[in-house]
mmCIF file of C-alpha atoms and ligand atoms in Angstrom:
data_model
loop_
_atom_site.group_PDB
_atom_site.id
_atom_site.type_symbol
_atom_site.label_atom_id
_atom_site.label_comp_id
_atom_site.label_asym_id
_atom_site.label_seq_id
_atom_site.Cartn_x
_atom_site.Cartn_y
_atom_site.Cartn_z
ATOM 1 C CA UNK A 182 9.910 1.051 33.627
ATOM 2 C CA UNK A 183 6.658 0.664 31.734
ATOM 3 C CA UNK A 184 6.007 2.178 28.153
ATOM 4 C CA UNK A 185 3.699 3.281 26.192
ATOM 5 C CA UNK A 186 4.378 4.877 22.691
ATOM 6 C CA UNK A 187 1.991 6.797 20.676
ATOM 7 C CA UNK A 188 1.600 8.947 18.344
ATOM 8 C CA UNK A 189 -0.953 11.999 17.427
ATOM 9 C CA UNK A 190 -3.204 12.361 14.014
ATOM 10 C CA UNK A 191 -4.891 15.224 13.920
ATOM 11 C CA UNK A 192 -5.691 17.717 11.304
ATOM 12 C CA UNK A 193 -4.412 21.319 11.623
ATOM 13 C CA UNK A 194 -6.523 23.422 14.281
ATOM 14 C CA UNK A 195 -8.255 20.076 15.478
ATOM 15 C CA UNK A 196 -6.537 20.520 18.986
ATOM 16 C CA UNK A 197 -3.101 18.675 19.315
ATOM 17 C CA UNK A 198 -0.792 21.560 21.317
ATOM 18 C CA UNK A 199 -4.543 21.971 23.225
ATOM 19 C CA UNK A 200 -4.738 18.598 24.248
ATOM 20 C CA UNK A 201 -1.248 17.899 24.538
ATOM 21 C CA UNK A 202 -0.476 21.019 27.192
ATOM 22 C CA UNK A 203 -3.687 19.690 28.906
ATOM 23 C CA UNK A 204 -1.869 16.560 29.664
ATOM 24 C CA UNK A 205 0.956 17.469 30.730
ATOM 25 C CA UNK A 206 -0.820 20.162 33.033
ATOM 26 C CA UNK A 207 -2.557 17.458 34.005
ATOM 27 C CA UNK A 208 0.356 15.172 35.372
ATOM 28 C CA UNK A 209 1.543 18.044 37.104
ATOM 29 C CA UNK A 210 -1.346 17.986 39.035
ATOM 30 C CA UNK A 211 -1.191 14.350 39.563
ATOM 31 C CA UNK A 212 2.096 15.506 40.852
ATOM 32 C CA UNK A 213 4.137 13.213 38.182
ATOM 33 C CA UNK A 214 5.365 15.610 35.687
ATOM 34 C CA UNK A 215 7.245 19.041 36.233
ATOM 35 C CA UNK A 216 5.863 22.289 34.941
ATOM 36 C CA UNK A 217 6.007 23.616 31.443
ATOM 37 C CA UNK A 218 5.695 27.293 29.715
ATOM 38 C CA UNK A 219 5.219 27.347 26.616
ATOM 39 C CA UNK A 220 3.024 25.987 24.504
ATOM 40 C CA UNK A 221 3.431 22.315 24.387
ATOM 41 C CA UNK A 222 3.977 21.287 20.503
ATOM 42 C CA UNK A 223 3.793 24.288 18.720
ATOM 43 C CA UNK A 224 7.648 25.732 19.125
ATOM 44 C CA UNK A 225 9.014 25.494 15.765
ATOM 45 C CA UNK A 226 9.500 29.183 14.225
ATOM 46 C CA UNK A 227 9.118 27.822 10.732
ATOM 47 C CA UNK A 228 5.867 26.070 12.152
ATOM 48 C CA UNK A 229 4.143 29.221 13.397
ATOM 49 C CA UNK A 230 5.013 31.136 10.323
ATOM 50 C CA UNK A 231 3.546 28.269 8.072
ATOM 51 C CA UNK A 232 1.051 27.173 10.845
ATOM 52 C CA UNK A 233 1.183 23.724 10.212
ATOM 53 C CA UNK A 234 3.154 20.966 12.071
ATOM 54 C CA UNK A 235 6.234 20.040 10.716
ATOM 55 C CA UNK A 236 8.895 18.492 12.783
ATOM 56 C CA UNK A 237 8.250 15.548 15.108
ATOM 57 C CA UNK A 238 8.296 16.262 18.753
ATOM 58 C CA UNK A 239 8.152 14.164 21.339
ATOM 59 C CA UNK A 240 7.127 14.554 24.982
ATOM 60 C CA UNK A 241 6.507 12.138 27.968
ATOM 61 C CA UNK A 242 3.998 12.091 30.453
ATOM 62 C CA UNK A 243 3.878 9.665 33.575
ATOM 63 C CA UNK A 244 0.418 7.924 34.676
ATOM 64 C CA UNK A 245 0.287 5.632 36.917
ATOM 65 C CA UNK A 246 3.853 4.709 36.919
ATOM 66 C CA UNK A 247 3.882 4.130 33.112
ATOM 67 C CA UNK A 248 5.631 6.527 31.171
ATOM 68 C CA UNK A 249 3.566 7.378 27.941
ATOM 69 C CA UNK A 250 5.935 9.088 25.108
ATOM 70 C CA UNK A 251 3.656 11.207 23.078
ATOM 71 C CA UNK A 252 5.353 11.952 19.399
ATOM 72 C CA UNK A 253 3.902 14.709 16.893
ATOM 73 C CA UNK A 254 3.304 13.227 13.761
ATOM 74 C CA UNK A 255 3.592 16.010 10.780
ATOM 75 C CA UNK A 256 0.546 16.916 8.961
ATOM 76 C CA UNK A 257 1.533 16.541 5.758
ATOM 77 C CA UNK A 258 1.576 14.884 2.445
ATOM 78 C CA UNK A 259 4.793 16.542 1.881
ATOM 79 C CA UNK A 260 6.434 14.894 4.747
ATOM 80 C CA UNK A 261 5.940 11.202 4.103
ATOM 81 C CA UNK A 262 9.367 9.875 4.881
ATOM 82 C CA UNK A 263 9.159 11.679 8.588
ATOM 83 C CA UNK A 264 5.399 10.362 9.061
ATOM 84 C CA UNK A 265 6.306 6.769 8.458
ATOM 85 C CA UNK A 266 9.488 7.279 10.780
ATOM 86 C CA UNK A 267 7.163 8.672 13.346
ATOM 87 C CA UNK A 268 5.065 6.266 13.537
ATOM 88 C CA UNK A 269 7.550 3.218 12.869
ATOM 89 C CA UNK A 270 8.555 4.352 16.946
ATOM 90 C CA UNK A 271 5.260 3.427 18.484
ATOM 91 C CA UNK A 272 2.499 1.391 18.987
ATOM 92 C CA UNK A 273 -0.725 3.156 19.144
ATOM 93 C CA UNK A 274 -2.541 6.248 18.142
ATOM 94 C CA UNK A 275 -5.185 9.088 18.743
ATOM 95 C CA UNK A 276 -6.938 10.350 15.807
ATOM 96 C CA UNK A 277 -7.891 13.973 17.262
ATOM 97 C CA UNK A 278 -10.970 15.173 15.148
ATOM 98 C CA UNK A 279 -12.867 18.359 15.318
ATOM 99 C CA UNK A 280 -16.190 17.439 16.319
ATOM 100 C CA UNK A 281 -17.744 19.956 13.879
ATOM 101 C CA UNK A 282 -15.024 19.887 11.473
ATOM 102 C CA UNK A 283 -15.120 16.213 11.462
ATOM 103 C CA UNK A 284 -11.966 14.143 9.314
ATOM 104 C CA UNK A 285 -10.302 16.434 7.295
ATOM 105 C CA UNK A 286 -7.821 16.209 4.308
ATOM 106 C CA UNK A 287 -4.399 16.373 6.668
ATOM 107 C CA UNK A 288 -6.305 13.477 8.493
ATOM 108 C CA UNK A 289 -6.281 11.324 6.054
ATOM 109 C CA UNK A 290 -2.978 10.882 4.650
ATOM 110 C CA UNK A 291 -1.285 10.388 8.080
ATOM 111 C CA UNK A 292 -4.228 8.311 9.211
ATOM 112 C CA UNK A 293 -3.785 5.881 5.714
ATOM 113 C CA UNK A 294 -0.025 5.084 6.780
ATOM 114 C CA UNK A 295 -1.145 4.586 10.693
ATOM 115 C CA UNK A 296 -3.488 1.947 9.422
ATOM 116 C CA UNK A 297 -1.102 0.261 6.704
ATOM 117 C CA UNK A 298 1.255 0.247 9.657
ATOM 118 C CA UNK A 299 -1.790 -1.760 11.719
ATOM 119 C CA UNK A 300 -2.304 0.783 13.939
ATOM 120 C CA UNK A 301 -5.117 0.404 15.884
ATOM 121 C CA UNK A 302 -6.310 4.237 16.272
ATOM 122 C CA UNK A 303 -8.482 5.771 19.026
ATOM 123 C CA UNK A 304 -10.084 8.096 18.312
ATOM 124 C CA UNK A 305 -10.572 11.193 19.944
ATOM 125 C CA UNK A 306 -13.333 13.838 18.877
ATOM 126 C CA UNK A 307 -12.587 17.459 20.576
ATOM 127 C CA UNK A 308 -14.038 20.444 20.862
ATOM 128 C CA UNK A 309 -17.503 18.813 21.355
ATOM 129 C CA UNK A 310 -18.183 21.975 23.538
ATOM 130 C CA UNK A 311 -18.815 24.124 20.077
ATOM 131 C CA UNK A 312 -22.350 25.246 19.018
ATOM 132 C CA UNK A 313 -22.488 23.284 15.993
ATOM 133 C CA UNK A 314 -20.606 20.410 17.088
ATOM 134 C CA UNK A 315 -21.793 16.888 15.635
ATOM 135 C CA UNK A 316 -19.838 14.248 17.495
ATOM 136 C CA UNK A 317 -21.725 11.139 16.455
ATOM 137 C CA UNK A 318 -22.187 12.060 12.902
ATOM 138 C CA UNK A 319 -18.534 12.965 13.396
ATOM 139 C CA UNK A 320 -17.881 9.122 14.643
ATOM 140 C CA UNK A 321 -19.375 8.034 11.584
ATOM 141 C CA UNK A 322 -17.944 9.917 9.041
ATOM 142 C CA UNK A 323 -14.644 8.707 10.804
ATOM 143 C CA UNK A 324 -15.474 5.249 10.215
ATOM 144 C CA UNK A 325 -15.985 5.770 6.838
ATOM 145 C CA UNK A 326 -12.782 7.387 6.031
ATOM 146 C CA UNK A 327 -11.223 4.762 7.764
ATOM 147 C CA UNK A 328 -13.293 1.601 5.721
ATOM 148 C CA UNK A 329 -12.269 3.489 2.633
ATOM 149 C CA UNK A 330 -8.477 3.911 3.275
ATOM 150 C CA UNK A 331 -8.676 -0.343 4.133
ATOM 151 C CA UNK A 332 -8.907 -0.285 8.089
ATOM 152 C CA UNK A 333 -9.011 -4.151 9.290
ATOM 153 C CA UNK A 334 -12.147 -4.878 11.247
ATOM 154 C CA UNK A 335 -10.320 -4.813 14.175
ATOM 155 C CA UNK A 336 -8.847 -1.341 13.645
ATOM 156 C CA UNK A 337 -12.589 -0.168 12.239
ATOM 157 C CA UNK A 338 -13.656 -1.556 16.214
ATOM 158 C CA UNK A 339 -12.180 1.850 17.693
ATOM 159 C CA UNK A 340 -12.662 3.388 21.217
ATOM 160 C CA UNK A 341 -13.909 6.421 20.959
ATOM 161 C CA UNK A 342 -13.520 9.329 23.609
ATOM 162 C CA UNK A 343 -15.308 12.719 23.754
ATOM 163 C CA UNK A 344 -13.116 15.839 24.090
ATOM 164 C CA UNK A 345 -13.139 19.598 24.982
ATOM 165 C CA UNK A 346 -9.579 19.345 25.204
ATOM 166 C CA UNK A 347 -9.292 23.484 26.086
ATOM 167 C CA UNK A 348 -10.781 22.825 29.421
ATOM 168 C CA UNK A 349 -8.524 19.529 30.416
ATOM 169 C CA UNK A 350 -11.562 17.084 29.688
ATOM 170 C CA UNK A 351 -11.766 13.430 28.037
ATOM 171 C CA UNK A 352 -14.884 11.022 28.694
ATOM 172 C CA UNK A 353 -15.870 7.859 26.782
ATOM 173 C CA UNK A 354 -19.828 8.489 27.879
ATOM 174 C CA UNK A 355 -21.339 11.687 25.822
ATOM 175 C CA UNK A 356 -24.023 11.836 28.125
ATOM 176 C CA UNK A 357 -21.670 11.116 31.323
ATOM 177 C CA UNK A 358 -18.757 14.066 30.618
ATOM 178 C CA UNK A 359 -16.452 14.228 33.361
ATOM 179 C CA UNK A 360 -13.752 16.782 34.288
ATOM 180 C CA UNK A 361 -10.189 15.306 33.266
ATOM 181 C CA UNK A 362 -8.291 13.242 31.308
ATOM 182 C CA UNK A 363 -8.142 10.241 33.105
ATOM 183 C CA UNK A 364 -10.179 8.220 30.792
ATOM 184 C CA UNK A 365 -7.725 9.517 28.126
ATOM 185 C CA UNK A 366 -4.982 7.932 30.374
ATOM 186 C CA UNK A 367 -6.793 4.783 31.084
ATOM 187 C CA UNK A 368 -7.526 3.874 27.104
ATOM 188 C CA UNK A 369 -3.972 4.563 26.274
ATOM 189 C CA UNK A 370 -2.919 1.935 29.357
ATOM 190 C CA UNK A 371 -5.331 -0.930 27.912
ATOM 191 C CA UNK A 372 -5.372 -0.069 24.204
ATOM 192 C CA UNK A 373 -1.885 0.974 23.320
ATOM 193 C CA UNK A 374 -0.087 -2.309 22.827
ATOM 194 C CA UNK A 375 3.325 -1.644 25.470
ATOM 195 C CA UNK A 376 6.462 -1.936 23.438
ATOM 196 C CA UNK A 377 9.039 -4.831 23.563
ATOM 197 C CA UNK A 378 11.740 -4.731 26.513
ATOM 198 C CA UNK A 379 14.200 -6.910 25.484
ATOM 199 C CA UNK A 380 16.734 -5.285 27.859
ATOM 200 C CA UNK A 381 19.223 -8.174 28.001
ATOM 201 C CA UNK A 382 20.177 -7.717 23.366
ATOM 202 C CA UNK A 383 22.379 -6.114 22.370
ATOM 203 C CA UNK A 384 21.767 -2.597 21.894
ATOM 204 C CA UNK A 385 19.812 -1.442 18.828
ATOM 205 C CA UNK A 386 17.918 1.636 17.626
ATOM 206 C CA UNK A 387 16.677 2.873 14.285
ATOM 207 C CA UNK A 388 17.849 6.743 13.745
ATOM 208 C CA UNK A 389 14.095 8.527 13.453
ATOM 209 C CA UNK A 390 15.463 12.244 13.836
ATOM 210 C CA UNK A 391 17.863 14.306 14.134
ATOM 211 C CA UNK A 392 18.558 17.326 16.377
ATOM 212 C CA UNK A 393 21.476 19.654 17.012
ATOM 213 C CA UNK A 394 22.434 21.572 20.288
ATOM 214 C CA UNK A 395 24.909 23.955 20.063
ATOM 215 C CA UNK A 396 27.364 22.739 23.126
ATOM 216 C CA UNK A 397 26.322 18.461 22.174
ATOM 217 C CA UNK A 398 26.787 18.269 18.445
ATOM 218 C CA UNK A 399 24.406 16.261 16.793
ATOM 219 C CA UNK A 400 21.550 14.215 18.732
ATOM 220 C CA UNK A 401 19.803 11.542 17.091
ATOM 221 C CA UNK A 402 16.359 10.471 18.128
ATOM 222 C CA UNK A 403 15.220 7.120 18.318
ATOM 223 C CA UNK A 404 12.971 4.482 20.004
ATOM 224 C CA UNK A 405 15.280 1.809 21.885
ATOM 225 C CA UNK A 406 14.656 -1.166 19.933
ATOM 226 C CA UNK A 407 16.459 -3.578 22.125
ATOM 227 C CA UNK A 408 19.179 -3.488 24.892
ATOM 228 C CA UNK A 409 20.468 -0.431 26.804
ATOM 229 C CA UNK A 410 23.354 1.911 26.553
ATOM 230 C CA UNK A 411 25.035 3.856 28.815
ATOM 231 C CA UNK A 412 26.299 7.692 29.155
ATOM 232 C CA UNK A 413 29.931 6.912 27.609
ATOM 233 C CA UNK A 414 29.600 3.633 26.127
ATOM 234 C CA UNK A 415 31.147 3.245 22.664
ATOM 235 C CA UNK A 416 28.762 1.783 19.825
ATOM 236 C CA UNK A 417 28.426 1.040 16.502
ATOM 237 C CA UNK A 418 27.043 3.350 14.097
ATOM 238 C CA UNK A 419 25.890 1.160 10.972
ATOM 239 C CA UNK A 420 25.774 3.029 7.399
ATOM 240 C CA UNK A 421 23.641 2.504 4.709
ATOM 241 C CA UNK A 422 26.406 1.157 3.122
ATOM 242 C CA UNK A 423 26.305 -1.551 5.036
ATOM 243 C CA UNK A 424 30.476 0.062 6.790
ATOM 244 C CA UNK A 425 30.420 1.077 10.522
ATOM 245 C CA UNK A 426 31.769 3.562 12.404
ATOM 246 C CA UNK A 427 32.678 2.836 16.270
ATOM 247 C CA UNK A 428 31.504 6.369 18.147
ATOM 248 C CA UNK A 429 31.003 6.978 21.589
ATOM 249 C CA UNK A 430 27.388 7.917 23.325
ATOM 250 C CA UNK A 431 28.712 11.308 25.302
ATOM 251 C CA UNK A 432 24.970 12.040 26.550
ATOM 252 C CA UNK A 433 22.075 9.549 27.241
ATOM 253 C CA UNK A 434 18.438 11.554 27.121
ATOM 254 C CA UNK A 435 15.182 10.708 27.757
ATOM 255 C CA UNK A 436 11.803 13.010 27.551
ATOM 256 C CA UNK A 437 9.717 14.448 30.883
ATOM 257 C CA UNK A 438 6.625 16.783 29.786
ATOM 258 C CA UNK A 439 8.722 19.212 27.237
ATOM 259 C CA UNK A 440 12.354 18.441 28.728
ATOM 260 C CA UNK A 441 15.008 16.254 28.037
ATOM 261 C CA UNK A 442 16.711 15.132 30.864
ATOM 262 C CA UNK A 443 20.095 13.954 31.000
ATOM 263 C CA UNK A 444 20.210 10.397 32.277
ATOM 264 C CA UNK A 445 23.154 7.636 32.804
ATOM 265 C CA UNK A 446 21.243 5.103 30.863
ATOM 266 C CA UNK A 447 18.582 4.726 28.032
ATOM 267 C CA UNK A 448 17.007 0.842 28.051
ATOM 268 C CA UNK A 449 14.627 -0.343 25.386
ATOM 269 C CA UNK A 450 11.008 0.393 24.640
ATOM 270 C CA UNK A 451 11.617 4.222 25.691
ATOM 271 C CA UNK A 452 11.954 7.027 22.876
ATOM 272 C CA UNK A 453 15.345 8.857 23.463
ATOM 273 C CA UNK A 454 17.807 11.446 22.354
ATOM 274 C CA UNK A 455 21.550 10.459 22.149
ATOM 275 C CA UNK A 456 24.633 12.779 22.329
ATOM 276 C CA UNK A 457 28.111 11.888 20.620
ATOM 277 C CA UNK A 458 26.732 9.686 17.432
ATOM 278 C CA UNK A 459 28.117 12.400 15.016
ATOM 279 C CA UNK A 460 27.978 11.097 11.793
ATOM 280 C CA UNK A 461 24.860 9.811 11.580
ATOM 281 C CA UNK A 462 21.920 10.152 9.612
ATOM 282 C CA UNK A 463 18.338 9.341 8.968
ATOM 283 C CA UNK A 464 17.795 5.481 8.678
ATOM 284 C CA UNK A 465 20.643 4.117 10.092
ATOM 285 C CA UNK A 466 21.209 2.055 13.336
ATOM 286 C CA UNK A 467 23.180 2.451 16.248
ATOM 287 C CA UNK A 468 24.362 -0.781 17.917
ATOM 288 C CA UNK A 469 25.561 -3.028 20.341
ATOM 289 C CA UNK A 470 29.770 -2.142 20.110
ATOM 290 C CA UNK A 471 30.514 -6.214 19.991
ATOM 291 C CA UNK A 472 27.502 -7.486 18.701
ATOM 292 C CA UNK A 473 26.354 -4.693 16.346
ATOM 293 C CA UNK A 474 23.363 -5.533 14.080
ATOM 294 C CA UNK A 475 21.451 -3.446 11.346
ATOM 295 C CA UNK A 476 17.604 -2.707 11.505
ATOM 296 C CA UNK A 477 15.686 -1.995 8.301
ATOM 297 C CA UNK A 478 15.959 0.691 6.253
ATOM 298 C CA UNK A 479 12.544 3.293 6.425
ATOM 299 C CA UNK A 480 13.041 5.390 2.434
ATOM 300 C CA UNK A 481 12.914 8.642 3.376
ATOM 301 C CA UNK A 482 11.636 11.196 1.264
ATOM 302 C CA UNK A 483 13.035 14.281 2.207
ATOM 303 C CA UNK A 484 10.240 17.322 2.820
ATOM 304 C CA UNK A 485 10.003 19.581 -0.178
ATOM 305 C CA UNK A 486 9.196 22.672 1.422
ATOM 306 C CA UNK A 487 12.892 24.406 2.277
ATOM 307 C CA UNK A 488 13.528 24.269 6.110
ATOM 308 C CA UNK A 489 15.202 27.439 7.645
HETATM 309 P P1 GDP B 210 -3.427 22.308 16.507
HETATM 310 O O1 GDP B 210 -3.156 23.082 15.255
HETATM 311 O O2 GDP B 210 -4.056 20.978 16.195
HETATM 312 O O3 GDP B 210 -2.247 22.175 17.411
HETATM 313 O O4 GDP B 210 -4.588 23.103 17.273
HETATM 314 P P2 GDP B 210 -4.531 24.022 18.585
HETATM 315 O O5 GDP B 210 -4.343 23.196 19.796
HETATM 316 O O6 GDP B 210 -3.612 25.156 18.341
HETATM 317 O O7 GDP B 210 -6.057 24.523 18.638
HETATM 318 C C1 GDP B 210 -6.640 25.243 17.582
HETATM 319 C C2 GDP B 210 -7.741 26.122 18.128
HETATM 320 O O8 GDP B 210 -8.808 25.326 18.654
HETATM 321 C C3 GDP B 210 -7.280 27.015 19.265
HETATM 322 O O9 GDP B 210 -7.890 28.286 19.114
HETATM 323 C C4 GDP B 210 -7.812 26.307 20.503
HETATM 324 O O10 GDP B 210 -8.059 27.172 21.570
HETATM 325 C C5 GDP B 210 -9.103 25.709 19.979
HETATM 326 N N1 GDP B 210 -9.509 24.532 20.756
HETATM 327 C C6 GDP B 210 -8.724 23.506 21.171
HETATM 328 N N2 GDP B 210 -9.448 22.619 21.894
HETATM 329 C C7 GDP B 210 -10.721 23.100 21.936
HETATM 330 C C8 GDP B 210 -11.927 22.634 22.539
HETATM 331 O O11 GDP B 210 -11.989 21.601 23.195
HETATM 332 N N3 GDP B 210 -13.046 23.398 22.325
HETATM 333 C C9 GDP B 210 -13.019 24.548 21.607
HETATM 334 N N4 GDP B 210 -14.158 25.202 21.444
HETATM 335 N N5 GDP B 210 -11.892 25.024 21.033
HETATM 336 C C10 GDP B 210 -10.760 24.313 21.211
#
């Protein structure tokens, strides 16, 4: 399988759940994805009562035979930890900006770590369908913000595309719109860097989240650094500490529009969801059982809003 991991910047109200449900409708009319209900990225109770994004989300459409794994990056400056987690799992990103709005405060501090991470954003202006929309000024003020937070001159050299995400469109020509997203698609394909798939290594992947289900335990979230691992396989959870503890994958899972699907096997490159890894926490690695080897520590700071 082919990969491609990014991530989405955008200030609040720019469009993410928009554009996000858009393109996962829109696999499911390519007749690659399944069919979703609710709104895309926007599920969180605490996140509609505070109506900003908080918790990292991931989703997965399929285009063309490559699987894209889309992960919500929080919004902000009180979740720093979690946005350099985020965006430690992949290897591109779309800066969504209002294209009346233009970059925004939530924009920036997400869009300064994407860039210190080398990032190479593309950038997407929506909503160019509003009355007082501005989408080359827009462009402009976007390079700015990104000359001033240090972009690289390659990362200053972004693709831009032209949104009205709310009606399932993405064009690179402003004067040539056309009706869907599959320039959107195409720019991820050739700009998005795929990940490494070292299948063959031992197994290793960084702990980037945690979830809980109620009948599974604990589920940690992760992007398969290296290797594979099977539903059942026993692995090596490494501490902080620097001890292990051997623990057994129950469930393999990876990520279809808003699912995740139960698989036999996880492989490297893809962002996944393991079952059975109880102990674990935020930062550590699970890894190969006989050949088990640490990856680096991300310092988390923990979010200092109280999470309910
Ligand atoms: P989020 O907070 O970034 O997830 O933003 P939402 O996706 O919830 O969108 C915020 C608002 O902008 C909603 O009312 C959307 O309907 C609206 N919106 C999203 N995309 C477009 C667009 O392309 N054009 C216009 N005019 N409005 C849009």
């Amino acid at each position: 399988m082919e990969y491609r991991n990014i991530a989405i910047i955008a200030h609040v109200d720019h469009g993410k759940t928009t554009l996000v449900d858009g393109l996962l409708k829109q696999t499911v009319q390519l007749g690659h994805g399944e069919v979703i209900e609710e709104r895309a990225m926007d599920s969180n109770q605490l996140e509609k009562e505070r109506g900003i994004t908080i918790l990292a989300k991931n989703t997965a459409v399929m285009y063309k035979g490559v699987k894209i794994n889309i992960v919500d990056t929080p919004g902000h400056a009180d979740f720093g930890g979690e946005v350099e987690r985020v965006l430690g799992m992949v290897d591109g990103c779309l800066l969504l900006v209002d294209a009346a709005e233009g970059p925004m405060p939530q924009t920036r501090f997400v869009l300064r770590k994407a860039l210190e991470l080398g990032l190479r954003p593309i950038v997407v202006v929506n909503k160019i369908d509003r009355q007082d929309a501005r989408p080359e000024e827009v462009v402009n003020l976007t390079f700015d913000l990104m000359a001033e937070l240090g972009a690289t001159d390659e990362q200053l050299d972004f693709p831009i595309l032209y949104a009205i995400s709310r009606e399932g469109k993405a064009f690179k020509d402003l004067e040539n719109p056309k009706d869907d997203f599959s320039d959107l698609f195409e720019m991820v394909l050739d700009h998005c860097p795929p990940p490494s798939v070292d299948i063959d290594a031992p197994f290793q992947m960084l702990v980037t989240n945690l979830d809980y289900s109620e009948y599974l335990g604990r589920i940690v979230i992760g992007r398969v650094k290296r290797g594979k691992v099977k539903k059942g396989e026993f692995v090596n959870l490494m501490h902080k500490d620097g001890t292990m503890t051997k623990t057994r994958v129950t469930q393999p899972f990876t990520h279809l529009a808003m699912k995740r699907l139960e698989v036999d096997e996880v492989s490297a490159g893809d962002i996944v969801a393991l079952a059975g890894i109880e102990d674990a926490q935020i930062g550590e690695t699970v890894a190969d059982l006989a050949d088990p080897e640490a990856l680096p520590i991300i310092t988390v700071d923990e979010p200092t809003v109280s999470m309910v």
